[in-house]
mmCIF file of C-alpha atoms in Angstrom:
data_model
loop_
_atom_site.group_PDB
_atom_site.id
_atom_site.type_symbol
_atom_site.label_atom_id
_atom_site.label_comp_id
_atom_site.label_asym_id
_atom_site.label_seq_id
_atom_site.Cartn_x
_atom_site.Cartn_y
_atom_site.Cartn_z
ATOM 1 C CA UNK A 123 15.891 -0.927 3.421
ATOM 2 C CA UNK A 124 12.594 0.452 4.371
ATOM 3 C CA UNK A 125 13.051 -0.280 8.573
ATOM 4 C CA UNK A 126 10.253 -2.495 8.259
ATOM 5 C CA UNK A 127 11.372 -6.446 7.961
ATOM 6 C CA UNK A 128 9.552 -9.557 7.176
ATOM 7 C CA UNK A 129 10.139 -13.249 7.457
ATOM 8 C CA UNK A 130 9.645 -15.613 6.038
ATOM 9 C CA UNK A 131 10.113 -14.163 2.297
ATOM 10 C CA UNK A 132 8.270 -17.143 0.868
ATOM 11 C CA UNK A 133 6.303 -20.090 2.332
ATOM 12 C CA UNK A 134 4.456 -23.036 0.924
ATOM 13 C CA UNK A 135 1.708 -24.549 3.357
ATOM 14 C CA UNK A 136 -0.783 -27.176 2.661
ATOM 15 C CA UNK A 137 -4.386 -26.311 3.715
ATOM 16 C CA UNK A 138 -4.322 -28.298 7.102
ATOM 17 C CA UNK A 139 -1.057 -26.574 8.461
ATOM 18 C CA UNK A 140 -0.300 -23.791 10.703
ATOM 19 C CA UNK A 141 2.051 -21.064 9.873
ATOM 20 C CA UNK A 142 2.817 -17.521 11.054
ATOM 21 C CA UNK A 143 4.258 -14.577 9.410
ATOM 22 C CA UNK A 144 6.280 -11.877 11.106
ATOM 23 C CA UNK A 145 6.844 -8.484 10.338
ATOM 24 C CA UNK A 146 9.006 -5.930 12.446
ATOM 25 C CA UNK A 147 9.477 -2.759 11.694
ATOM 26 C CA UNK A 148 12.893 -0.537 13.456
ATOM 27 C CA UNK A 149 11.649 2.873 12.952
ATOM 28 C CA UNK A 150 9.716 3.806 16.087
ATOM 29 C CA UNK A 151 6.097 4.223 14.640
ATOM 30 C CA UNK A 152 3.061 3.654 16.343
ATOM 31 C CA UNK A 153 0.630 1.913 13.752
ATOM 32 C CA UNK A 154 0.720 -1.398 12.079
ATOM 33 C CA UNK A 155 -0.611 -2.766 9.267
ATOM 34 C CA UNK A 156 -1.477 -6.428 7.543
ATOM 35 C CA UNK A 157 -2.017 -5.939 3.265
ATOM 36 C CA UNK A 158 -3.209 -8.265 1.340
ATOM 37 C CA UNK A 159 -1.544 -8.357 -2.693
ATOM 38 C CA UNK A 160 -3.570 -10.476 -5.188
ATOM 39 C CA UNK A 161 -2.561 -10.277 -8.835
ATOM 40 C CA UNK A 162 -5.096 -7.650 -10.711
ATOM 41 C CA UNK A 163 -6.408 -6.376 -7.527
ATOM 42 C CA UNK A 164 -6.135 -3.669 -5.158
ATOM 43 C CA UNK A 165 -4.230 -3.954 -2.002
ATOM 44 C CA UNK A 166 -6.699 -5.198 0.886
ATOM 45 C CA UNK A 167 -6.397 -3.605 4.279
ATOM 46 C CA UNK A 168 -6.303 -6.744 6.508
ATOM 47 C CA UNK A 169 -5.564 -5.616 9.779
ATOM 48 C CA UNK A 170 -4.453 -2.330 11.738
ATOM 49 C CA UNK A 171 -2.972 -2.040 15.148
ATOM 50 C CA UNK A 172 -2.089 1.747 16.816
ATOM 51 C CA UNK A 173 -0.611 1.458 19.833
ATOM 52 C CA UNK A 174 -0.478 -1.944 19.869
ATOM 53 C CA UNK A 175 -4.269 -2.141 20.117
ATOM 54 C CA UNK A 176 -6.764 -3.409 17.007
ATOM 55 C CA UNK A 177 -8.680 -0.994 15.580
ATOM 56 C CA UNK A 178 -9.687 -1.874 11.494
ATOM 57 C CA UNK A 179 -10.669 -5.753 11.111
ATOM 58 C CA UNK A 180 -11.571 -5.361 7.397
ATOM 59 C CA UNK A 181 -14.164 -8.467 7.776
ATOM 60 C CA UNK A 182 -11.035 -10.690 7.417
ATOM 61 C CA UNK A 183 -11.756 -14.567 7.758
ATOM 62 C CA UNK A 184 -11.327 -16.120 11.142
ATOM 63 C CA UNK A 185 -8.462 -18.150 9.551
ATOM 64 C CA UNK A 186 -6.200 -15.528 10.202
ATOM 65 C CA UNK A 187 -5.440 -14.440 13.226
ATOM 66 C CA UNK A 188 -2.969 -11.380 14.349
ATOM 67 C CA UNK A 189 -0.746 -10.431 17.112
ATOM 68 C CA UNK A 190 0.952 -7.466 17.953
ATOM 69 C CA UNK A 191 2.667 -8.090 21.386
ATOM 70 C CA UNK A 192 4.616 -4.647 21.006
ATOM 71 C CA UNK A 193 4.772 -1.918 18.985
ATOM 72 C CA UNK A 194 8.060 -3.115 17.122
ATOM 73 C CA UNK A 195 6.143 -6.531 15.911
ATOM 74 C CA UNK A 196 3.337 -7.908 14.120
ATOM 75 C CA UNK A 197 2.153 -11.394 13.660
ATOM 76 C CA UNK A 198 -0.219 -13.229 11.348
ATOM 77 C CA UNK A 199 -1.283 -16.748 12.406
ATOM 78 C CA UNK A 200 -2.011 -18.613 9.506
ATOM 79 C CA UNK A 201 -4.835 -21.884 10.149
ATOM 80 C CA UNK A 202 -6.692 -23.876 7.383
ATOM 81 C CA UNK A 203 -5.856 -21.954 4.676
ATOM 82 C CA UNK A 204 -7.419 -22.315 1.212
ATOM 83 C CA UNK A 205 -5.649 -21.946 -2.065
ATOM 84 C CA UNK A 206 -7.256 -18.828 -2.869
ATOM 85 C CA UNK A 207 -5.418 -16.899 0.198
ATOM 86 C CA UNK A 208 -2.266 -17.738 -1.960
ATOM 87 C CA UNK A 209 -0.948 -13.802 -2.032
ATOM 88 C CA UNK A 210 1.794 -11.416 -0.733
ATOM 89 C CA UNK A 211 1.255 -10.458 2.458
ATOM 90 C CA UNK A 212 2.621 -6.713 3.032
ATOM 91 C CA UNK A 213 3.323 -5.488 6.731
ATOM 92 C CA UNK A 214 3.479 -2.071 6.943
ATOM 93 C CA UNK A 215 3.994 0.958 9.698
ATOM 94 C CA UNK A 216 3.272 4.296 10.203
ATOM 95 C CA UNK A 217 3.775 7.606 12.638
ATOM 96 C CA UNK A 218 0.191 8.288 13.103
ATOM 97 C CA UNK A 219 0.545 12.385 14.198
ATOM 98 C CA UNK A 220 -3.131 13.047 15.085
ATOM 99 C CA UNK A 221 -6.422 13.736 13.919
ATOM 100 C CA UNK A 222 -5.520 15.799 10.647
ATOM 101 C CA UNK A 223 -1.822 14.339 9.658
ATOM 102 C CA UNK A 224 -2.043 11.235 7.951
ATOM 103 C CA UNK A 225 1.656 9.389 8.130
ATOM 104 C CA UNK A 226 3.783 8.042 5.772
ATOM 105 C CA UNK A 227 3.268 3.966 4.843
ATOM 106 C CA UNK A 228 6.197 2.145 5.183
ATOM 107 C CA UNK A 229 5.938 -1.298 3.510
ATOM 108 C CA UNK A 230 8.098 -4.552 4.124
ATOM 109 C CA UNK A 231 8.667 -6.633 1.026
ATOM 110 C CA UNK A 232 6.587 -9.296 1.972
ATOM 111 C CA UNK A 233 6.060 -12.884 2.554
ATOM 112 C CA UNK A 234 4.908 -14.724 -0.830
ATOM 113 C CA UNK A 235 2.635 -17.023 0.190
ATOM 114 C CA UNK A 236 1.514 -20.393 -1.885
ATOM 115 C CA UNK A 237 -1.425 -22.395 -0.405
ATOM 116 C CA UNK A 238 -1.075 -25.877 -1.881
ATOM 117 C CA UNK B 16 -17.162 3.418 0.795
ATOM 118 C CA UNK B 17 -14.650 5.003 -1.507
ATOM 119 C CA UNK B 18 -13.822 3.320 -5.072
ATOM 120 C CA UNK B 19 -10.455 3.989 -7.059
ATOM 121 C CA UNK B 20 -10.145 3.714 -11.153
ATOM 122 C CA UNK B 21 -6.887 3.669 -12.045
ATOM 123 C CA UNK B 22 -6.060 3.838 -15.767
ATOM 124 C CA UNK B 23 -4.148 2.451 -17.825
ATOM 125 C CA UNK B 24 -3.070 -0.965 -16.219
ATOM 126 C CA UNK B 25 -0.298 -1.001 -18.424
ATOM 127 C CA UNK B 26 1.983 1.741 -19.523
ATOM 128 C CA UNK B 27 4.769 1.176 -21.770
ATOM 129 C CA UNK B 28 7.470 4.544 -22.817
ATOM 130 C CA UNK B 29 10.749 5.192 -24.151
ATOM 131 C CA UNK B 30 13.887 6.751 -21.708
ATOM 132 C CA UNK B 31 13.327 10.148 -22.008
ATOM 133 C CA UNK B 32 9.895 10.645 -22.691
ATOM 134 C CA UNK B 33 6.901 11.611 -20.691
ATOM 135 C CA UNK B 34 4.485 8.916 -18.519
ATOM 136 C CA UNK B 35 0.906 10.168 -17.266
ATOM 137 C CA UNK B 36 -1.140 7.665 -14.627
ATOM 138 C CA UNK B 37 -4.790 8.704 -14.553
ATOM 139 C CA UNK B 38 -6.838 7.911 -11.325
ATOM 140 C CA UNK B 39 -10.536 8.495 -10.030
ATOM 141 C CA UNK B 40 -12.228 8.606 -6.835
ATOM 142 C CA UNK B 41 -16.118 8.670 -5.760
ATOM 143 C CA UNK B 42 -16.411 9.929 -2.277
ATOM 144 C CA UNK B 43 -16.338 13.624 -2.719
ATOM 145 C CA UNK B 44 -15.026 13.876 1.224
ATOM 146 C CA UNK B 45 -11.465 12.726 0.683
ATOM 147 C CA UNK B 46 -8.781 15.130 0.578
ATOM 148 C CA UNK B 47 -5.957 12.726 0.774
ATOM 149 C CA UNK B 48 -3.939 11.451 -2.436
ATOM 150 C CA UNK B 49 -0.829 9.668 -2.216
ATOM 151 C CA UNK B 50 1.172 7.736 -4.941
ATOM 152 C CA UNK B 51 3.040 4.721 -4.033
ATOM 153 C CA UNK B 52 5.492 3.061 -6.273
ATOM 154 C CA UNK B 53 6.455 -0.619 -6.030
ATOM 155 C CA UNK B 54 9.536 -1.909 -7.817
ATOM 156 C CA UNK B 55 10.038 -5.578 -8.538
ATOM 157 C CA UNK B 56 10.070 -8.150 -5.238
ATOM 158 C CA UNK B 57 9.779 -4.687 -2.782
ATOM 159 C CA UNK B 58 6.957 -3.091 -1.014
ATOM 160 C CA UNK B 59 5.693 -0.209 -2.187
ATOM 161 C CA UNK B 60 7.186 3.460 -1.688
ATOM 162 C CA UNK B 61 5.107 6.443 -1.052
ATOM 163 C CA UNK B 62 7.181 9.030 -3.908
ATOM 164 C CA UNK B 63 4.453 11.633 -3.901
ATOM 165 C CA UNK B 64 0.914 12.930 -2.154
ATOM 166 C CA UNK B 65 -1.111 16.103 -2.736
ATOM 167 C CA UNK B 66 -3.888 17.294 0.052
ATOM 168 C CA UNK B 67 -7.378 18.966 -1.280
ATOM 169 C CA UNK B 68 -5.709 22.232 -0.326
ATOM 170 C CA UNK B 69 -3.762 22.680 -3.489
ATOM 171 C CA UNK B 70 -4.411 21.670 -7.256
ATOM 172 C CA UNK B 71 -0.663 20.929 -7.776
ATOM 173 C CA UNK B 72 2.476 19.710 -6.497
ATOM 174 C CA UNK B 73 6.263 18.780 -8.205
ATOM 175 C CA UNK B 74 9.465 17.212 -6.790
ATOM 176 C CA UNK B 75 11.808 17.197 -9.225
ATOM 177 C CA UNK B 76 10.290 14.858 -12.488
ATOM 178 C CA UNK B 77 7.642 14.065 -10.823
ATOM 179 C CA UNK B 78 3.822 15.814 -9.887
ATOM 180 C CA UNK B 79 0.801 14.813 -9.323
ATOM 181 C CA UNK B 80 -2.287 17.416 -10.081
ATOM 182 C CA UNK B 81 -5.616 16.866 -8.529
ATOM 183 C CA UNK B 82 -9.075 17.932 -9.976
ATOM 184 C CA UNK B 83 -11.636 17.765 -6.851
ATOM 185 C CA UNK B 84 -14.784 19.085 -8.869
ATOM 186 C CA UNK B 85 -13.952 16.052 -11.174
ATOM 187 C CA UNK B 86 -12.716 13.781 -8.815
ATOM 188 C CA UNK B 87 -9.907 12.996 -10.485
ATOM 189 C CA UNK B 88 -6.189 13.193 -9.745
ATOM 190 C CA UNK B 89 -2.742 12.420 -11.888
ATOM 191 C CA UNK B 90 0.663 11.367 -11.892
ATOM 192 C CA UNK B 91 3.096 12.853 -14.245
ATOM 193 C CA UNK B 92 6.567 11.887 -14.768
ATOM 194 C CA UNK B 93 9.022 13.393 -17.239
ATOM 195 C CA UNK B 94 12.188 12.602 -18.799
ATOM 196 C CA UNK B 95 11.304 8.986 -18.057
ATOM 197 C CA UNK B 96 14.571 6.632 -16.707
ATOM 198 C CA UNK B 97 14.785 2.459 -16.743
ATOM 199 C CA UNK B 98 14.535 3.208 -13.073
ATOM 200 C CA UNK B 99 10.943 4.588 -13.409
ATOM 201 C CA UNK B 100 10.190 1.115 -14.606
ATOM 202 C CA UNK B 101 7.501 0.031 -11.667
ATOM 203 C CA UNK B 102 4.118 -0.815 -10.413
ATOM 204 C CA UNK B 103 2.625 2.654 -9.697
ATOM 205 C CA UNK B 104 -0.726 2.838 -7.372
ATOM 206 C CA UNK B 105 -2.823 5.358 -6.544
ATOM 207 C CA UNK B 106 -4.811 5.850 -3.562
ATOM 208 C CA UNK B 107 -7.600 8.017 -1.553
ATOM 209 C CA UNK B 108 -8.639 8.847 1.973
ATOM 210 C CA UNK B 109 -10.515 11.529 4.080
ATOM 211 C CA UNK B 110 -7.491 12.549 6.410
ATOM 212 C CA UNK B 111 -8.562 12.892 10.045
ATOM 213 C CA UNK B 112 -9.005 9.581 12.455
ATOM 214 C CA UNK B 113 -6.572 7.793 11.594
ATOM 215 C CA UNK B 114 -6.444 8.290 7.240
ATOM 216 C CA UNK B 115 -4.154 5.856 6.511
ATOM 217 C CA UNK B 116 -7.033 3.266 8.131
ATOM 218 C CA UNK B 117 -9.375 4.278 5.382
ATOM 219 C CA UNK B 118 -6.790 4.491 2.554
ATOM 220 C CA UNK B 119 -8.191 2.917 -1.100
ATOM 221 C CA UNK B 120 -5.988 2.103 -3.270
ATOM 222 C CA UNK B 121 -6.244 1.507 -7.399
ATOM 223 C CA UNK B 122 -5.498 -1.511 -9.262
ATOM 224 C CA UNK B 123 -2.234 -0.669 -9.999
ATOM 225 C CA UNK B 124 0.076 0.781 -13.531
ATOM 226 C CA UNK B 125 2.388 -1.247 -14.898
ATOM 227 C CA UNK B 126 4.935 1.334 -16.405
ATOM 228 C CA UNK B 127 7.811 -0.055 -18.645
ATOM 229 C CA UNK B 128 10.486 2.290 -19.584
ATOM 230 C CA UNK B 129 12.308 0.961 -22.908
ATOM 231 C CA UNK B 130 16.011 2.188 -22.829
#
């Protein structure tokens, strides 16, 4: 148990549905992350949130679309997918100390996701 | 921006004997180097990190040694277990604003440790 919990584990969506993942994390931290992992290739910043505000947008397609209402959770709306956004999705969080301390990642396990 | 190599993409060992993950970096301004490890349907773990400051750094059977006028940096692990069996990735960032933002991470090393 890493504190940091996603749902759903697995999900199969056709390319005209809409779907959201969810990602909370229990250990207090103030950052929040959205990872891309595609076979062969190196995880993909998506998103980052500190203090519940967005600060990285890595050029990510419109097509998904975050939330983070609080500091505790993180949302990825998922619109018009295509197949090739079939990945694991990895939430992560972090104690973000200042300028000079980078923090610890703290991963989820993921959300397997098959675009059909 | 920054590029990780990370070499080999596979790595396969018997129990007891020694693995060695290879990465490079190009931006000469990071100072940040952490290892992650990812076991089989988990997220990955951070098991080690070294800062610019210092050229070496053990916990237990693991290090990881770090060459800045080569840009290069290494993960060693002795007296290999089954339980080392993971995906191991290396990563890079300039620490300061916010590092973990700007972390790059390799490919990703396959190691298999045969009992």
């Amino acid at each position: 148990e890493t504190g940091v919990t996603q749902t759903p584990r697995h999900l199969v969506m056709g390319m005209t549905n809409k779907k959201s993942l969810k990602c909370e994390q229990h250990l207090g931290h103030n950052a929040m992350y959205w990872y891309k992992q595609s076979a062969k290739k190196p995880l993909e910043l998506m998103f980052v949130y500190s203090l519940e505000e967005r600060v990285e947008n890595n050029s990510v397609p419109s097509r998904f679309s975050p939330e983070c209402p609080n500091s505790s959770h993180l949302f990825l709306h998922l619109h018009t997918l295509q197949p090739e956004d079939s990945a694991l999705y990895l939430c992560a969080s972090s104690q973000e100390w200042g300028f000079w301390e980078p923090g610890e990642l703290f991963f989820g396990e993921g959300s397997r996701l098959t675009v059909l | 921006g920054e590029n990780v190599e990370q070499h080999p993409s596979t790595l396969s060992v018997q129990e007891g004997d020694s693995a060695v993950i290879k990465c490079t970096y190009s931006d000469s301004a990071s100072n940040y180097f952490p290892w992650y490890k990812q076991e089989l349907g988990k997220g990955p773990q951070l098991i080690i990190d070294i800062r610019s400051n210092v050229g070496e750094k053990k916990d237990q059977r693991i290090a990881v040694t770090l060459n800045k006028t080569a840009k290069h940096f290494s993960l060693h692990i002795t007296e290999t277990q089954p339980e080392d069996s993971a995906v191991y990735f290396c990563a890079a960032s300039m620490a300061g604003g916010g590092s973990n933002y700007k972390l790059t991470f390799g490919k990703g090393t396959l190691l298999t440790v045969n009992p």
